[in-house]
Amino acid sequence: MPVLKWIRYGAWAGVVLVSFVGAAILLGWWQVDGPGRSPAGRAAVQGVPAIGGPFTLVDQTGRTVTDADYRGKPLAVFFGFTHCPEVCPTTLVQMANLTGKIGAAADPLQILLITVDPERDTPEQLALYLQSFDPRVVGLTGSRQQVDAALAAYKAYAKKIPTENGYTMDHSASVYLMKADGGFRTMIDYHEDEASALEKVRMVLR
Amino acid sequence: MKRFAIGTAGVALSLAAYAPNPVRAHDYAVGPLKIGHPWARASPPSAKVGGGYLAIENTGPEPDRLVGGSTEGAARVEIHESSLADGIMRMRERTDGVAVPPGQTLEFKPGGLHLMLVDLKAPLKQGDKVKATLVFERAGTVAIELQVQGVGAPQPAATGHTRH
Ligand SMILES: [Cu+2]
């Protein structure tokens, strides 16, 4: 009966195909996610570009601080300036909402606002500005070179844009979440929804 | 220099007689334009600038254009637009003003179009009402009040606020 024979061949062909696909999937998993992946692959999977690094800046009380002063605490770092009615208050209030929702577990998180406009944002100016926000927020300024170095460490962008009556600043609007050991964890985008931002803050607190 | 703001503050304020025809509790109208719930964010003590927000609905058949404004609360009012691209926030003055096409509603809200109150005379405090005027190319001048909400408020408080 040739028909039966062909069905048998077809079945065997199917078995071979399924085994082959299964083996390929297993091999793929081994190399990308499994124990067989390379250290470089592991870093790429976890998304660890070299963001963050040493900085020396001046806080709103006039004290010189470095990144090492915050070692041991997870950080939420973002860039802004006080001549900004839009992004900076939004971000500060958003961070307060997130830490408020998490409660006491968020206490270790240190929020750092680094000004991109040190010419206008003196420590005194920052101190006055921050009176309107969560008292745990630290404002950082410094010389133009110190601020530029911090921007470079965080791969962040800021540019002075002249206007008719002075200038404004274009700047990165994301929040960098840094682990307690100083390593980069992840970023919260400006328009990120709350659930996702909350999850990220919880992640850096773990 | 298309901003009519500077120097017109006094004139504009005296135009209070030019009654703002309240449509609802906190809405205004001038010609075919309806101005919905103007509000501002409270400003931190050292801030020199503040953001003002509202909605402008053009119910008429003709296009109009918001070209300037003024306020008792600050030296100048500028029309600004913030925009986010590639994680970078940029803020620019709309020196030519902003068009209000017929049948459309223009929303001024945080992170987008806003009235920039420049050189605040005093910090804007939550609960304050700040007198201001808007100048339109066709419809003319309208007196409004900005209701001051919290610092960094994402949107106006819900009370008396209707979206179309
Ligand atoms: Cu602005």
Coordinates of C-alpha atoms and ligand atoms in Angstrom, one line a residue:
Chain A
M1 CA 0.0 0.0 0.0
P2 CA 2.0 3.0 -1.2
V3 CA -0.3 5.5 0.4
L4 CA 0.6 4.1 3.9
K5 CA 4.2 4.1 3.0
W6 CA 4.1 7.8 2.1
I7 CA 2.3 8.6 5.3
R8 CA 5.1 6.9 7.2
Y9 CA 7.8 8.8 5.4
G10 CA 5.9 12.0 6.0
A11 CA 5.7 11.3 9.8
W12 CA 9.4 10.5 10.0
A13 CA 10.2 13.7 8.1
G14 CA 8.0 15.6 10.7
V15 CA 9.9 14.0 13.6
V16 CA 13.3 15.0 12.1
L17 CA 12.0 18.6 11.5
V18 CA 10.7 19.0 15.0
S19 CA 13.9 17.6 16.5
F20 CA 16.0 20.0 14.4
V21 CA 14.0 23.1 15.4
G22 CA 14.0 22.1 19.0
A23 CA 17.8 21.7 18.9
A24 CA 18.2 25.1 17.3
I25 CA 16.0 26.8 19.9
L26 CA 18.0 25.1 22.7
L27 CA 21.3 26.1 21.1
G28 CA 20.0 29.7 20.7
W29 CA 18.9 29.9 24.3
W30 CA 22.3 28.4 25.5
Q31 CA 24.2 31.1 23.7
V32 CA 22.0 34.2 24.3
D33 CA 20.3 33.7 27.7
G34 CA 21.6 30.4 29.1
P35 CA 24.9 29.4 30.8
G36 CA 26.7 29.5 27.5
R37 CA 26.6 33.2 26.9
S38 CA 29.7 35.3 26.9
P39 CA 30.4 38.0 29.5
A40 CA 30.0 40.7 26.9
G41 CA 26.6 39.2 25.9
R42 CA 25.6 39.2 29.5
A43 CA 26.4 42.9 29.9
A44 CA 24.5 43.8 26.7
V45 CA 21.5 41.8 28.0
Q46 CA 21.5 43.6 31.2
G47 CA 22.0 47.0 29.5
V48 CA 25.1 48.3 31.3
P49 CA 26.6 51.1 29.2
A50 CA 29.2 53.2 31.0
I51 CA 26.8 55.8 32.4
G52 CA 27.8 57.6 35.6
G53 CA 31.2 58.1 37.0
P54 CA 33.2 60.5 39.1
F55 CA 32.0 64.1 39.6
T56 CA 33.0 66.9 41.9
L57 CA 30.2 69.5 42.5
V58 CA 28.9 71.9 45.1
D59 CA 25.6 71.3 46.9
Q60 CA 23.0 73.9 47.8
T61 CA 24.6 74.4 51.2
G62 CA 27.9 75.4 49.5
R63 CA 29.7 72.1 50.5
T64 CA 31.9 70.4 47.9
V65 CA 30.8 66.9 47.2
T66 CA 31.9 64.0 45.0
D67 CA 30.1 60.9 43.7
A68 CA 31.9 58.9 46.4
D69 CA 29.9 60.8 49.1
Y70 CA 26.8 59.1 47.8
R71 CA 28.2 55.6 47.6
G72 CA 26.1 53.2 49.4
K73 CA 22.9 54.9 48.4
P74 CA 20.9 54.3 45.2
L75 CA 20.6 57.6 43.3
A76 CA 18.0 59.3 41.1
V77 CA 20.1 61.8 39.1
F78 CA 18.7 64.3 36.7
F79 CA 19.8 67.5 35.0
G80 CA 17.8 70.8 35.0
F81 CA 17.9 74.4 35.8
T82 CA 15.8 76.8 37.9
H83 CA 14.8 79.1 35.0
C84 CA 12.7 76.2 33.8
P85 CA 9.0 76.3 34.7
E86 CA 8.3 73.1 32.7
V87 CA 10.5 70.1 33.0
C88 CA 12.3 70.5 36.4
P89 CA 9.2 71.0 38.6
T90 CA 7.5 68.2 36.8
T91 CA 10.3 65.8 37.4
L92 CA 10.8 66.8 41.0
V93 CA 7.1 66.4 41.7
Q94 CA 7.0 63.1 39.8
M95 CA 9.9 61.7 41.9
A96 CA 8.2 62.8 45.1
N97 CA 5.0 61.0 43.9
L98 CA 7.0 57.8 43.2
T99 CA 8.9 57.8 46.5
G100 CA 5.6 58.7 48.3
K101 CA 3.9 55.7 46.7
I102 CA 6.7 53.3 47.7
G103 CA 6.8 54.7 51.2
A104 CA 9.6 54.1 53.7
A105 CA 11.3 51.6 51.5
A106 CA 12.2 54.5 49.2
D107 CA 14.0 56.4 52.0
P108 CA 17.5 55.2 50.9
L109 CA 17.0 56.8 47.5
Q110 CA 19.0 60.0 47.1
I111 CA 17.5 62.4 44.5
L112 CA 20.2 64.7 42.9
L113 CA 19.3 67.6 40.7
I114 CA 22.4 68.7 38.8
T115 CA 22.0 72.2 37.3
V116 CA 23.1 72.7 33.7
D117 CA 23.1 76.4 34.3
P118 CA 25.7 77.0 37.0
E119 CA 26.1 80.7 35.9
R120 CA 22.6 81.5 37.3
D121 CA 22.1 78.5 39.6
T122 CA 24.4 79.4 42.6
P123 CA 24.1 77.2 45.7
E124 CA 21.9 80.0 47.2
Q125 CA 19.6 80.0 44.2
L126 CA 19.3 76.2 44.3
A127 CA 18.6 76.3 48.1
L128 CA 15.7 78.7 47.6
Y129 CA 14.3 76.8 44.7
L130 CA 14.4 73.5 46.5
Q131 CA 12.3 74.9 49.4
S132 CA 9.3 74.1 47.3
F133 CA 10.1 70.4 47.0
D134 CA 10.9 67.2 49.0
P135 CA 13.6 68.4 51.5
R136 CA 15.7 65.3 50.8
V137 CA 16.4 66.5 47.2
V138 CA 20.0 67.7 46.9
G139 CA 20.8 70.4 44.3
L140 CA 24.3 70.4 42.8
T141 CA 26.1 73.1 40.9
G142 CA 29.7 74.1 40.5
S143 CA 32.0 75.7 37.9
R144 CA 31.1 75.3 34.3
Q145 CA 33.9 72.7 34.0
Q146 CA 32.6 70.7 36.9
V147 CA 29.1 70.6 35.5
D148 CA 30.4 69.7 32.0
A149 CA 32.4 66.9 33.5
A150 CA 29.2 65.5 35.3
L151 CA 27.2 65.9 32.1
A152 CA 29.9 63.9 30.2
A153 CA 30.0 61.2 32.9
Y154 CA 26.3 60.7 32.5
K155 CA 26.4 60.9 28.7
A156 CA 23.9 63.7 29.1
Y157 CA 23.3 66.7 26.9
A158 CA 22.9 70.4 27.7
K159 CA 23.3 73.4 25.4
K160 CA 22.9 77.1 26.0
I161 CA 20.4 78.7 23.6
P162 CA 20.5 82.5 23.3
T163 CA 17.1 84.3 23.4
E164 CA 16.0 87.9 22.9
N165 CA 16.4 88.6 26.6
G166 CA 19.0 86.2 27.8
Y167 CA 19.2 82.4 27.2
T168 CA 17.6 79.1 27.9
M169 CA 19.0 75.6 28.2
D170 CA 18.2 72.5 26.1
H171 CA 18.9 69.5 28.3
S172 CA 18.5 65.8 28.8
A173 CA 15.2 65.2 30.6
S174 CA 15.6 61.6 31.7
V175 CA 16.2 60.5 35.3
Y176 CA 19.2 58.2 35.8
L177 CA 18.7 55.5 38.4
M178 CA 22.1 54.5 39.8
K179 CA 22.8 51.5 42.1
A180 CA 24.3 51.9 45.6
D181 CA 27.7 50.8 44.2
G182 CA 27.6 53.7 41.7
G183 CA 26.8 51.6 38.7
F184 CA 24.1 52.5 36.2
R185 CA 20.8 50.6 36.6
T186 CA 18.3 52.2 34.2
M187 CA 16.6 55.4 33.1
I188 CA 13.2 56.9 33.5
D189 CA 12.1 58.8 30.4
Y190 CA 10.3 62.1 30.7
H191 CA 7.0 60.8 29.4
E192 CA 7.2 57.4 31.0
D193 CA 4.0 56.1 32.6
E194 CA 3.8 55.9 36.3
A195 CA 3.5 52.1 36.6
S196 CA 6.7 51.6 34.7
A197 CA 8.6 54.4 36.5
L198 CA 7.5 52.9 39.9
E199 CA 8.8 49.5 38.9
K200 CA 12.1 51.0 37.9
V201 CA 12.5 52.9 41.2
R202 CA 11.6 49.7 43.1
M203 CA 14.2 47.8 41.0
V204 CA 17.1 50.2 42.0
L205 CA 16.0 50.0 45.6
R206 CA 16.4 46.2 45.7
Chain B
M1 CA 9.3 92.3 17.5
K2 CA 5.8 91.0 17.5
R3 CA 5.2 90.8 21.1
F4 CA 2.7 93.4 22.2
A5 CA 3.2 92.6 25.8
I6 CA 5.8 95.1 26.9
G7 CA 4.4 98.4 27.9
T8 CA 0.8 97.4 27.3
A9 CA 0.3 95.9 30.8
G10 CA -1.2 99.1 32.1
V11 CA -3.4 99.6 29.1
A12 CA -4.4 96.0 29.2
L13 CA -5.3 96.1 32.9
S14 CA -7.4 99.2 32.4
L15 CA -9.3 97.2 29.8
A16 CA -10.9 95.3 32.7
A17 CA -14.0 97.4 31.8
Y18 CA -13.8 95.5 28.5
A19 CA -15.7 92.7 30.4
P20 CA -14.5 89.2 29.9
N21 CA -18.0 87.7 29.3
P22 CA -17.6 84.7 31.6
V23 CA -19.1 81.7 29.9
R24 CA -18.7 79.4 32.9
A25 CA -17.1 79.8 36.3
H26 CA -13.7 80.1 34.9
D27 CA -14.0 80.5 31.2
Y28 CA -13.7 83.6 29.1
A29 CA -14.7 84.6 25.6
V30 CA -13.7 87.2 23.1
G31 CA -15.4 87.3 19.7
P32 CA -15.7 83.6 18.6
L33 CA -12.8 82.6 20.9
K34 CA -13.5 80.7 24.1
I35 CA -10.7 80.6 26.7
G36 CA -10.9 77.6 29.0
H37 CA -9.6 77.4 32.5
P38 CA -6.5 79.5 32.5
W39 CA -4.1 78.4 35.3
A40 CA -0.5 78.6 36.3
R41 CA 1.9 76.6 38.3
A42 CA 3.1 78.0 41.6
S43 CA 6.7 79.0 41.4
P44 CA 9.5 78.1 43.8
P45 CA 10.8 81.1 45.9
S46 CA 13.8 81.8 43.7
A47 CA 12.2 81.1 40.3
K48 CA 12.2 84.1 37.9
V49 CA 9.7 82.4 35.5
G50 CA 6.4 80.7 35.6
G51 CA 4.3 78.7 33.3
G52 CA 0.7 79.6 32.3
Y53 CA -1.8 77.2 30.7
L54 CA -5.2 77.3 29.1
A55 CA -7.3 76.1 26.2
I56 CA -8.4 78.4 23.3
E57 CA -11.3 77.2 21.2
N58 CA -12.1 79.0 17.9
T59 CA -15.8 78.6 17.3
G60 CA -15.8 81.1 14.4
P61 CA -15.2 80.6 10.7
E62 CA -12.0 82.6 10.5
P63 CA -8.5 81.7 11.6
D64 CA -7.0 83.8 14.4
R65 CA -3.7 84.0 16.1
L66 CA -2.5 84.6 19.7
V67 CA 0.2 87.1 19.4
G68 CA 1.0 88.2 22.9
G69 CA -0.2 89.0 26.4
S70 CA 0.7 90.6 29.6
T71 CA 0.2 90.0 33.3
E72 CA 0.3 92.0 36.5
G73 CA 2.4 89.2 37.9
A74 CA 5.5 89.5 35.7
A75 CA 7.4 91.9 33.5
R76 CA 6.5 90.0 30.3
V77 CA 4.4 87.2 28.9
E78 CA 6.0 85.2 26.1
I79 CA 4.4 82.4 24.1
H80 CA 6.6 79.3 24.4
E81 CA 6.6 75.8 23.2
S82 CA 8.5 72.9 24.9
S83 CA 9.2 69.8 23.0
L84 CA 10.9 66.5 23.7
A85 CA 13.0 64.7 21.1
D86 CA 15.6 61.9 21.8
G87 CA 15.3 62.5 25.5
I88 CA 16.2 66.2 25.2
M89 CA 13.8 68.9 26.3
R90 CA 13.9 72.1 24.3
M91 CA 11.9 75.3 24.9
R92 CA 11.5 77.9 22.3
E93 CA 9.7 81.2 22.0
R94 CA 7.0 81.4 19.3
T95 CA 7.9 84.9 18.3
D96 CA 5.2 84.9 15.6
G97 CA 2.5 83.8 18.0
V98 CA 0.4 80.7 17.5
A99 CA -2.4 80.1 15.1
V100 CA -5.9 79.2 16.3
P101 CA -7.6 77.6 13.2
P102 CA -11.4 77.8 12.9
G103 CA -13.2 74.9 14.6
Q104 CA -10.1 73.9 16.6
T105 CA -9.1 74.0 20.2
L106 CA -5.5 74.8 21.1
E107 CA -4.3 73.3 24.4
F108 CA -1.6 75.0 26.4
K109 CA -0.3 72.4 28.9
P110 CA 2.9 71.5 30.7
G111 CA 5.6 70.1 28.3
G112 CA 4.0 71.8 25.3
L113 CA 2.7 75.2 24.5
H114 CA 2.7 77.6 27.5
L115 CA 2.6 81.2 28.4
M116 CA 6.0 82.0 29.9
L117 CA 5.7 84.6 32.7
V118 CA 9.1 86.1 32.6
D119 CA 10.7 88.1 35.5
L120 CA 8.0 87.3 38.1
K121 CA 7.4 90.2 40.5
A122 CA 6.7 87.8 43.3
P123 CA 6.4 84.0 43.5
L124 CA 3.1 82.6 42.2
K125 CA 1.4 81.1 45.2
Q126 CA -1.0 78.2 45.1
G127 CA -4.6 79.6 45.4
D128 CA -3.6 83.0 44.0
K129 CA -5.5 84.5 41.0
V130 CA -3.3 86.4 38.7
K131 CA -4.8 88.9 36.3
A132 CA -3.5 88.7 32.7
T133 CA -4.5 89.6 29.2
L134 CA -4.2 87.8 25.9
V135 CA -3.9 89.6 22.6
F136 CA -5.3 88.0 19.4
E137 CA -4.7 89.3 15.9
R138 CA -8.3 89.3 15.0
A139 CA -10.4 89.0 18.1
G140 CA -8.4 91.6 20.0
T141 CA -7.7 91.7 23.7
V142 CA -9.3 89.6 26.5
A143 CA -8.7 89.9 30.2
I144 CA -8.4 86.6 32.1
E145 CA -7.3 85.3 35.5
L146 CA -4.8 82.6 35.9
Q147 CA -5.6 80.3 38.9
V148 CA -2.4 79.2 40.5
Q149 CA -2.1 75.5 41.2
G150 CA 0.6 73.6 43.0
V151 CA 4.3 73.6 42.1
G152 CA 4.8 71.1 39.3
A153 CA 1.1 70.4 39.0
P154 CA 0.6 68.3 35.9
Q155 CA -2.8 69.7 35.1
P156 CA -5.4 72.1 36.6
A157 CA -7.4 70.9 39.5
A158 CA -10.6 69.2 38.3
T159 CA -13.0 71.7 39.8
G160 CA -15.1 73.6 37.3
H161 CA -13.0 72.3 34.5
T162 CA -14.7 70.8 31.5
R163 CA -13.0 69.2 28.5
H164 CA -14.7 69.4 25.1
Ligands
CU1 CU 8.9 78.7 28.6

